[in-house]
PDB file of C-alpha atoms in Angstrom:
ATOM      1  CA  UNK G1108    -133.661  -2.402  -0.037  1.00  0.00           C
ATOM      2  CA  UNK G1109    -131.148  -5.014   1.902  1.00  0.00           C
ATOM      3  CA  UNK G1110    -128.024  -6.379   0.330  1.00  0.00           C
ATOM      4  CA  UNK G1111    -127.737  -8.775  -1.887  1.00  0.00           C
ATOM      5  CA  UNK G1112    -126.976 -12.436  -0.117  1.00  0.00           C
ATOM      6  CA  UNK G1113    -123.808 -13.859  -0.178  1.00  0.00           C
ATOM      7  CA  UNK G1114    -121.868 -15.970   1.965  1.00  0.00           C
ATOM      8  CA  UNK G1115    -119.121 -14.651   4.034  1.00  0.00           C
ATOM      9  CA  UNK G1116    -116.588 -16.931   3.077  1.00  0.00           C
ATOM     10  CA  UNK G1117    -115.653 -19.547   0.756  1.00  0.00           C
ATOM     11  CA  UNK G1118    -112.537 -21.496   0.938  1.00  0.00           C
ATOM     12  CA  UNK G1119    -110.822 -24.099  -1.934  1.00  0.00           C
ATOM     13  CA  UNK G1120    -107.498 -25.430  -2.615  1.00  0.00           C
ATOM     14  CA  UNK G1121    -105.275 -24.595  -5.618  1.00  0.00           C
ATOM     15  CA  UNK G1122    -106.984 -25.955  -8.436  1.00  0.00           C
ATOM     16  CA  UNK G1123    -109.991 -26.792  -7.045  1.00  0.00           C
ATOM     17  CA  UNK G1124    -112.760 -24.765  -8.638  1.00  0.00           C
ATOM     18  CA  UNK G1125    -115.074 -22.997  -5.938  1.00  0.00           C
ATOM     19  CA  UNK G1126    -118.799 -21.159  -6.599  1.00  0.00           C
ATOM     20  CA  UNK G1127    -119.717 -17.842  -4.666  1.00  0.00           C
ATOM     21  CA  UNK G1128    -123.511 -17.193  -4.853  1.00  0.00           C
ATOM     22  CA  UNK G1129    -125.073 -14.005  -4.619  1.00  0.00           C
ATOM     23  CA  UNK G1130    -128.736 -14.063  -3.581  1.00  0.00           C
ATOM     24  CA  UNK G1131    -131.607 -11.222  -4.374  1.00  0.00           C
ATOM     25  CA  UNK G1132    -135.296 -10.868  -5.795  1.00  0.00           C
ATOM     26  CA  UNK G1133    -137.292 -10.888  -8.426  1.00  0.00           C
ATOM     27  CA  UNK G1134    -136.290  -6.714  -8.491  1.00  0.00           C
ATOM     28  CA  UNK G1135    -133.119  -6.906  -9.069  1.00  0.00           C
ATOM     29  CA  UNK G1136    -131.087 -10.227  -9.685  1.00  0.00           C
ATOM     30  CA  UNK G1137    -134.223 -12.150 -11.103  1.00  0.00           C
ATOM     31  CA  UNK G1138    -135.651  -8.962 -12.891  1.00  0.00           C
ATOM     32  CA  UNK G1139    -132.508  -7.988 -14.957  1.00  0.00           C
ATOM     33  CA  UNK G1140    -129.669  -9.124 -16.646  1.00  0.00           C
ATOM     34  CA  UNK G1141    -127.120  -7.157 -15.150  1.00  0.00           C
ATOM     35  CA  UNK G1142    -125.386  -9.003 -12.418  1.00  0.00           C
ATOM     36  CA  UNK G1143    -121.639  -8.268 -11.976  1.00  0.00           C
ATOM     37  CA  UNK G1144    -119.471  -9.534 -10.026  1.00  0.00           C
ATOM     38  CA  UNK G1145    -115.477  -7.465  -8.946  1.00  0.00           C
ATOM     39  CA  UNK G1146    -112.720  -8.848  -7.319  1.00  0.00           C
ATOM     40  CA  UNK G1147    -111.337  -6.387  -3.947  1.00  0.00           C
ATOM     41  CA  UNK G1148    -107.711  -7.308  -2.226  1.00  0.00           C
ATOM     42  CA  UNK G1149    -107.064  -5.593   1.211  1.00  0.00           C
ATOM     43  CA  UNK G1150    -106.432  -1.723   0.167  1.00  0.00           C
ATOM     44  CA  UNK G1151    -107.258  -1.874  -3.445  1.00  0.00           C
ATOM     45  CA  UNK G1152    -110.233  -0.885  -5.335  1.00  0.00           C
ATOM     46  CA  UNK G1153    -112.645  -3.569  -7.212  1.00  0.00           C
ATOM     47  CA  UNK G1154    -111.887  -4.291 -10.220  1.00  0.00           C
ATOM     48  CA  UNK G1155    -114.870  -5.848 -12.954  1.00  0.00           C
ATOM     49  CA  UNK G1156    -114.568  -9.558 -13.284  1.00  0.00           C
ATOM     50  CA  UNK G1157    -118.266 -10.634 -14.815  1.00  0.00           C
ATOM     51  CA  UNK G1158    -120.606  -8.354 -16.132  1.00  0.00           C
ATOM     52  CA  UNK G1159    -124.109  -8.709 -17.500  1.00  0.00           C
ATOM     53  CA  UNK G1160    -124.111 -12.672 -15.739  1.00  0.00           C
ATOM     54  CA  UNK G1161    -121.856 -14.221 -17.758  1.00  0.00           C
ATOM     55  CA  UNK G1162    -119.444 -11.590 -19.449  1.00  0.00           C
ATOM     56  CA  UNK G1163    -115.388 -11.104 -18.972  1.00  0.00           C
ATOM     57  CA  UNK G1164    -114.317  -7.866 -19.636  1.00  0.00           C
ATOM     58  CA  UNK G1165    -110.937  -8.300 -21.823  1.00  0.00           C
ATOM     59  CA  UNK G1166    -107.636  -9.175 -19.731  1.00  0.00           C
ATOM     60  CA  UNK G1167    -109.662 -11.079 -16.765  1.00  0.00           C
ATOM     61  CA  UNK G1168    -108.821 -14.532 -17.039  1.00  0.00           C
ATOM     62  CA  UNK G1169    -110.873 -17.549 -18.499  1.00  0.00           C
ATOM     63  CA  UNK G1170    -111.196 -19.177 -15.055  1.00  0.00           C
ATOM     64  CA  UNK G1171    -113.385 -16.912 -14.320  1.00  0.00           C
ATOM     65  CA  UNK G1172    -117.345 -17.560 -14.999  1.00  0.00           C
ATOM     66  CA  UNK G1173    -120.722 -15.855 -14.454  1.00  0.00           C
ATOM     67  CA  UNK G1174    -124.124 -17.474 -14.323  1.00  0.00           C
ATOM     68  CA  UNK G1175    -127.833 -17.055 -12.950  1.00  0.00           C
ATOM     69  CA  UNK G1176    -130.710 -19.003 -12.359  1.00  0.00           C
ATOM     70  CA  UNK G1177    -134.073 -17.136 -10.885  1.00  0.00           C
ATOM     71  CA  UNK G1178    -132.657 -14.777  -8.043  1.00  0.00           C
ATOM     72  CA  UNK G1179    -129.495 -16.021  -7.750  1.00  0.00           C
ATOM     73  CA  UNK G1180    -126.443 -15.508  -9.615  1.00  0.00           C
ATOM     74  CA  UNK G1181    -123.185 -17.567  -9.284  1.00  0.00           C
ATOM     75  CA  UNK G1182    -119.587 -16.752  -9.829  1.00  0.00           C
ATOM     76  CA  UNK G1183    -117.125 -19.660 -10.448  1.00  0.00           C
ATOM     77  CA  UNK G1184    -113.591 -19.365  -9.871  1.00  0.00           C
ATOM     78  CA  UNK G1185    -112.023 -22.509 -11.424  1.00  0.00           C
ATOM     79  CA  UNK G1186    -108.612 -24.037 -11.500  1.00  0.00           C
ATOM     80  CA  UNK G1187    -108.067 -21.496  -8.062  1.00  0.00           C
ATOM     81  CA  UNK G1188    -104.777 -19.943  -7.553  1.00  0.00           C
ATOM     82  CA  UNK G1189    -102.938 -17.921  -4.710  1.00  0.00           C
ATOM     83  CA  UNK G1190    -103.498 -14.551  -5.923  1.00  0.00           C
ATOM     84  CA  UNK G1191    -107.552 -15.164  -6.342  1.00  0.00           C
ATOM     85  CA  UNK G1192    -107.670 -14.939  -2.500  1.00  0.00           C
ATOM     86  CA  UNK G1193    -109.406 -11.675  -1.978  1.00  0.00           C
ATOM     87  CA  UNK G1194    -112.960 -10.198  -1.093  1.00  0.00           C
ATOM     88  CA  UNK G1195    -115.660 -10.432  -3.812  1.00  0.00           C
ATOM     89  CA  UNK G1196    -118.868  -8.840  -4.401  1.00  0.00           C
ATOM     90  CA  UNK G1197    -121.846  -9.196  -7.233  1.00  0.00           C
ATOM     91  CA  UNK G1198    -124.115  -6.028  -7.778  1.00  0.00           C
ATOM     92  CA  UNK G1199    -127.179  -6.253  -9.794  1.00  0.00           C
ATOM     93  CA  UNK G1200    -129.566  -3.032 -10.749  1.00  0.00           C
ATOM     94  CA  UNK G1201    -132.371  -2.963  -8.775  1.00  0.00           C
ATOM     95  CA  UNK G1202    -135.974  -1.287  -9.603  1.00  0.00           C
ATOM     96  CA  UNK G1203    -135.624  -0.547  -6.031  1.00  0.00           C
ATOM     97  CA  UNK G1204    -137.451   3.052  -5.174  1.00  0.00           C
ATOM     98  CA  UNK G1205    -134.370   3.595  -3.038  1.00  0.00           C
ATOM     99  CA  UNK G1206    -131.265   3.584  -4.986  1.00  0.00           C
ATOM    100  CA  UNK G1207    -130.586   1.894  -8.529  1.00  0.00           C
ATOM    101  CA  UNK G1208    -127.752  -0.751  -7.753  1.00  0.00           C
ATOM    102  CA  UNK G1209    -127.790  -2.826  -4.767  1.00  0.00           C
ATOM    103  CA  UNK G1210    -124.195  -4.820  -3.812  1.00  0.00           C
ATOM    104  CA  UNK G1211    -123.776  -7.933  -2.126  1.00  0.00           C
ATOM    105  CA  UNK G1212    -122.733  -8.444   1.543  1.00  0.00           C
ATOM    106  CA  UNK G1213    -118.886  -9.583   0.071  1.00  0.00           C
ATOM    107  CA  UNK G1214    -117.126 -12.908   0.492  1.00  0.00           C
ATOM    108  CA  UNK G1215    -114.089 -13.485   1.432  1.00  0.00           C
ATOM    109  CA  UNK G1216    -112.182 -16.160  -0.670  1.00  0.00           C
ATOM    110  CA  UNK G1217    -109.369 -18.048   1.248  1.00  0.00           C
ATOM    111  CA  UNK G1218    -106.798 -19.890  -0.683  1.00  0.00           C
ATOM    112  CA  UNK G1219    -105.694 -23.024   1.593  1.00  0.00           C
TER     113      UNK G1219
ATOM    114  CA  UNK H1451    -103.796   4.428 -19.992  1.00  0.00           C
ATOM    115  CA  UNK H1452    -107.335   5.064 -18.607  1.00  0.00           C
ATOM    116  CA  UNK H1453    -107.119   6.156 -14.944  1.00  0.00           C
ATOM    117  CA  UNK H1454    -109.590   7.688 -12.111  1.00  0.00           C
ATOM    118  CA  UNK H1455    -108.175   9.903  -9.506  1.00  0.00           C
ATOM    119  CA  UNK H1456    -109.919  10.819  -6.787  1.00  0.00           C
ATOM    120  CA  UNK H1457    -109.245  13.807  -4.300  1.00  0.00           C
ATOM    121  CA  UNK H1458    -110.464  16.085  -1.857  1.00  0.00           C
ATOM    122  CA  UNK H1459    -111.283  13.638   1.340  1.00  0.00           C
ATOM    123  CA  UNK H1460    -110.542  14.349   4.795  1.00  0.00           C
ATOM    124  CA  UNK H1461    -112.075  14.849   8.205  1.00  0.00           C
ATOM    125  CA  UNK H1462    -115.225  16.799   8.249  1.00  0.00           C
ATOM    126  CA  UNK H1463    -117.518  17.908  10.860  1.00  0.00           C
ATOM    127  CA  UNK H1464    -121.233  16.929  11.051  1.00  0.00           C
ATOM    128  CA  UNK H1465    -123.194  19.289   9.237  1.00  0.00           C
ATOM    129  CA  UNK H1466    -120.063  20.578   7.943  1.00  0.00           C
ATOM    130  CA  UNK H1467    -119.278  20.274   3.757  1.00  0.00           C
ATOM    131  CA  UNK H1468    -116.889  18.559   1.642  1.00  0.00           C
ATOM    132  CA  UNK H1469    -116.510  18.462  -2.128  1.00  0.00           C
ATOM    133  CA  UNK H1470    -114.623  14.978  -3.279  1.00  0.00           C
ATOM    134  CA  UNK H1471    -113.267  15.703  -6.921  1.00  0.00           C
ATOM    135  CA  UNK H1472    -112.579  12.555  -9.520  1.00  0.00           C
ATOM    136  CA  UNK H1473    -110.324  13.341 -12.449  1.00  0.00           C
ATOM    137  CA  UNK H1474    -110.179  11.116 -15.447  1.00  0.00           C
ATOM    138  CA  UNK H1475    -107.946  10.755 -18.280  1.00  0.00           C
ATOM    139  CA  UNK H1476    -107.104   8.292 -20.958  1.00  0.00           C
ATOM    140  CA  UNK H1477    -110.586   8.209 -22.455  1.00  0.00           C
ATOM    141  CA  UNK H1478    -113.510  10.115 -23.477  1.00  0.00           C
ATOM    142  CA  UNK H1479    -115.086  11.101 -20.653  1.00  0.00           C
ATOM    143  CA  UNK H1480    -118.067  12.984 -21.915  1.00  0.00           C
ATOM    144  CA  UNK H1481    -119.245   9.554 -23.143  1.00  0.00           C
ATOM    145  CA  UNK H1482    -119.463   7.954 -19.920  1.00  0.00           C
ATOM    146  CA  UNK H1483    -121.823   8.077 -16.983  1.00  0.00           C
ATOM    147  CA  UNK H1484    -120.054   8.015 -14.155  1.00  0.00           C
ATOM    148  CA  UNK H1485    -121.170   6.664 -10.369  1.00  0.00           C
ATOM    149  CA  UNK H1486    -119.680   7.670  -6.840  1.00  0.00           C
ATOM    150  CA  UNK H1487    -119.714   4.271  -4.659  1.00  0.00           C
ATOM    151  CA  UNK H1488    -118.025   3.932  -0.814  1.00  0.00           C
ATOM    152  CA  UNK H1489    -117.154   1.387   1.412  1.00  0.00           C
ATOM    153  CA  UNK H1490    -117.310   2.394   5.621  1.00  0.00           C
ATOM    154  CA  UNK H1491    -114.158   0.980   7.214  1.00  0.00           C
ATOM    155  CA  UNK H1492    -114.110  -3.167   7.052  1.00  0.00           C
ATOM    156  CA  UNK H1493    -117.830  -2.877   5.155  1.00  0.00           C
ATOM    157  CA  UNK H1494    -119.169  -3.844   2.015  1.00  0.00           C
ATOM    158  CA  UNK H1495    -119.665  -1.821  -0.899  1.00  0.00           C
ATOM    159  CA  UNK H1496    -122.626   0.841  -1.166  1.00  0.00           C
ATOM    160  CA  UNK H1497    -123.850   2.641  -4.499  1.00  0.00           C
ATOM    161  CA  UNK H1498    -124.421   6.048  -3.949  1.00  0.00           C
ATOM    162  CA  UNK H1499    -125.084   8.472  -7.165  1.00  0.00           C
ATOM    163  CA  UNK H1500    -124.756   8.225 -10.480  1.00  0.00           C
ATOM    164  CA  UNK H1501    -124.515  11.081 -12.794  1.00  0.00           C
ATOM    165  CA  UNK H1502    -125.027  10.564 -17.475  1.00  0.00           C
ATOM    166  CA  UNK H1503    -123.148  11.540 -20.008  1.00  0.00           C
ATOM    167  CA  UNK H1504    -124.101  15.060 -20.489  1.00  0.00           C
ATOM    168  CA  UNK H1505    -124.796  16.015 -16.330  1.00  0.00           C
ATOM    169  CA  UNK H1506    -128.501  16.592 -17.489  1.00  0.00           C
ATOM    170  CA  UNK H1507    -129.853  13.490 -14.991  1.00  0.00           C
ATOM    171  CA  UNK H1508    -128.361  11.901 -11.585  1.00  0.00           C
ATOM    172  CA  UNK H1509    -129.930   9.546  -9.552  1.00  0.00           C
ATOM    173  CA  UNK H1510    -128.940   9.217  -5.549  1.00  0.00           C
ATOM    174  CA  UNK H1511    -129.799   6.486  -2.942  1.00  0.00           C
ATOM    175  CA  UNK H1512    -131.945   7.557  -0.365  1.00  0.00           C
ATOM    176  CA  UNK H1513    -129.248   7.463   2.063  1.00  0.00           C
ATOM    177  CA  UNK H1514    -128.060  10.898   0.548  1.00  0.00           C
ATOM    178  CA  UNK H1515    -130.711  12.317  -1.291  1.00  0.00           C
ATOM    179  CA  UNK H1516    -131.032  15.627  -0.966  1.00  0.00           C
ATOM    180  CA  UNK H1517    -127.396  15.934   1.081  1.00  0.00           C
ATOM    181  CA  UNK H1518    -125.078  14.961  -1.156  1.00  0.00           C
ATOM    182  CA  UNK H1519    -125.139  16.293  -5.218  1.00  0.00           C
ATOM    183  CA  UNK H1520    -123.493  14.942  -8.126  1.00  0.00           C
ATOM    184  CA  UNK H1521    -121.688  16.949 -10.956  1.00  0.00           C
ATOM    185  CA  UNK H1522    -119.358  16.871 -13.357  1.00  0.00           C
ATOM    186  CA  UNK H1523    -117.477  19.293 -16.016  1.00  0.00           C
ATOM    187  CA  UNK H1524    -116.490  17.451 -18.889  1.00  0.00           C
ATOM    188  CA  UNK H1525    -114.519  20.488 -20.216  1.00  0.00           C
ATOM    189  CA  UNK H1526    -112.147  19.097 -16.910  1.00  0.00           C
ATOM    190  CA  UNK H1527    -112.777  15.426 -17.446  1.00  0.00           C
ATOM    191  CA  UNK H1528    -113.547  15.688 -13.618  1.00  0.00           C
ATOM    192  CA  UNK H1529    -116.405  14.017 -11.760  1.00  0.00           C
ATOM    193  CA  UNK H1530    -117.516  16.060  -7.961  1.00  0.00           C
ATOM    194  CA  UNK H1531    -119.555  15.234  -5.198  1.00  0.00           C
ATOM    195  CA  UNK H1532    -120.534  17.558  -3.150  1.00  0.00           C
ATOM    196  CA  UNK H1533    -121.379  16.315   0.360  1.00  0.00           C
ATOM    197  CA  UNK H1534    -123.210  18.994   2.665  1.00  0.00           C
ATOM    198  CA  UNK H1535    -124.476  18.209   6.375  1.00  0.00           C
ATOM    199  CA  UNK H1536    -122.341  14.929   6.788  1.00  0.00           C
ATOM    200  CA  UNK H1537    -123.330  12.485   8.852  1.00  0.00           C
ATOM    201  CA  UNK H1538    -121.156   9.935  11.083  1.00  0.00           C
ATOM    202  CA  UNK H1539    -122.542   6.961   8.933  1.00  0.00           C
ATOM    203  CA  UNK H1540    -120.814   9.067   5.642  1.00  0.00           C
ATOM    204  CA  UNK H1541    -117.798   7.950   7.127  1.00  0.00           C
ATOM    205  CA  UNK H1542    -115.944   6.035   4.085  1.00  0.00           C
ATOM    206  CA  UNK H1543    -113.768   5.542   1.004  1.00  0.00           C
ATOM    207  CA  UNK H1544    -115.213   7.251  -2.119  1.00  0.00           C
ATOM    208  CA  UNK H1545    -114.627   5.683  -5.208  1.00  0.00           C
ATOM    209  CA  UNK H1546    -115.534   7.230  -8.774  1.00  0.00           C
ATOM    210  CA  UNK H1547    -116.281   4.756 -11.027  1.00  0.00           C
ATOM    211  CA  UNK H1548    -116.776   4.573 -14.799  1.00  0.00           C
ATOM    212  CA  UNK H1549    -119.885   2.744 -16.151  1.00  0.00           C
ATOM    213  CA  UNK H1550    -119.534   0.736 -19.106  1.00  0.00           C
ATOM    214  CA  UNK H1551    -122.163   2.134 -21.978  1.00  0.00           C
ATOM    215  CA  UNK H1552    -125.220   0.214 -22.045  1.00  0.00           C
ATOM    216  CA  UNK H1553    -123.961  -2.336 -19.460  1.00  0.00           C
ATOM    217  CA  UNK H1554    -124.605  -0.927 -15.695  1.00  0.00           C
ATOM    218  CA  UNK H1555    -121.645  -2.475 -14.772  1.00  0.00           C
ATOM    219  CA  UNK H1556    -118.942  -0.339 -13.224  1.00  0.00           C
ATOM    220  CA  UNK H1557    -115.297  -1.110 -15.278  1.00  0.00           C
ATOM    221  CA  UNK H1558    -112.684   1.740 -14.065  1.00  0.00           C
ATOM    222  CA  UNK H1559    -112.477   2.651 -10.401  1.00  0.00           C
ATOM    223  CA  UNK H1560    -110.515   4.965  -9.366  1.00  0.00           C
ATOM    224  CA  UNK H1561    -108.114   4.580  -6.179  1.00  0.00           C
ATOM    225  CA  UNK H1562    -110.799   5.850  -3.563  1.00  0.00           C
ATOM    226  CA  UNK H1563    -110.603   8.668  -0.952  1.00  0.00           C
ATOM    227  CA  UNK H1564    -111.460   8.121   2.540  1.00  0.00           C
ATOM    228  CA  UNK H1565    -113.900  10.612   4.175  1.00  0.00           C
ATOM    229  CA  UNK H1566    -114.439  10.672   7.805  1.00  0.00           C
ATOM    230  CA  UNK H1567    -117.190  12.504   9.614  1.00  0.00           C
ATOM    231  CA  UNK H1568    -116.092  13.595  13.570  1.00  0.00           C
ATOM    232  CA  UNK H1569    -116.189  16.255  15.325  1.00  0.00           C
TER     233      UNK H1569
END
């Protein structure tokens, strides 16, 4: 079971609105609805931005949207601000015979 | 508040042991299944175990099956992993991490404690 794809960096400038995609199969991202996506800055721990494709846990912020067509899901950060500039990674659960939740490869989101 | 601390990391030997500990408070813990996930040094994030509600059913990826063992005592609100014959690719930051019912997504992590295998 390999990573899910993303791309290793996306960059946007404040207030632009930029999409990370996060590529699988038909086993895990196409197969299911449960695609999230967390947030990491340097030295923290992820926290939960999206869950189940398109859902924002309470307190993450509006600009902040899930989606997924076939095997690939999408986050959208929108309206982009200093302090979104950090590492992100989607997960989806996988009927993989290997393990039961497979993560992206990360991006790293650069603020210009 | 609802917080996950993690303990118990260090520098282990191969083929040595380690138990990592994850202690939880500001919710109901028994109600929760609970997942260990690390991250090597400037990696990406890797599921490892989870472990329901009750402790009657875990789950491992195949990196660690039958090394590494999940457990928890919900009389102590505390998550373990035990890791036995390490393995220089262990080397990582554990996190515990809450699972949100029903939704396999992962909504408290705790603060992550960094394992490394050497000898």
């Amino acid at each position: 079971q390999s990573a899910l794809t993303q791309p290793a960096s996306v960059s946007g400038s404040p207030g632009q609105s930029i999409t990370i995609s996060c590529t699988g199969t038909s086993s895990d991202v196409g197969g299911y609805n449960y695609v999230s996506w967390y947030q990491q800055h340097p030295g923290k721990a992820p926290k939960l931005m999206i869950y189940d494709v398109t859902n924002r846990p309470s307190g993450v912020s509006n600009r902040f949207s899930g989606s997924k067509s076939g095997n690939t899901a999408s986050l959208t950060i929108s309206g982009l601000q200093a302090e979104d500039e950090a590492d992100y990674y989607c997960t989806s659960y996988t009927s993989s015979s290997t393990l039961d939740y497979v993560f992206g490869t990360g991006t790293k989101v650069t603020v210009l | 508040e609802v917080h996950l601390v993690e303990s118990g990391g260090g520098l282990v030997q191969p083929g040595g042991s380690l138990r990592l500990s994850c202690a939880a408070s500001g919710f109901t813990f028994s109600s929760h299944w609970m997942h260990w996930v690390r991250q090597a040094p400037g990696k990406g994030l890797v599921w490892v175990s989870w472990i329901s509600s009750t402790g009657s059913s875990s789950y491992y990826a195949d990196s660690v099956k039958g090394r590494f063992t999940i457990s928890r005592d919900n009389a102590k609100n505390t998550l373990y992993l035990q890791m036995n014959s390490p393995r220089a690719e262990d080397t990582a930051v554990y996190y515990c991490a809450r699972e949100i019912a029903t939704y396999k997504a992962f909504d408290i992590w705790g603060q992550g404690t960094m394992v490394t295998v050497s000898s």
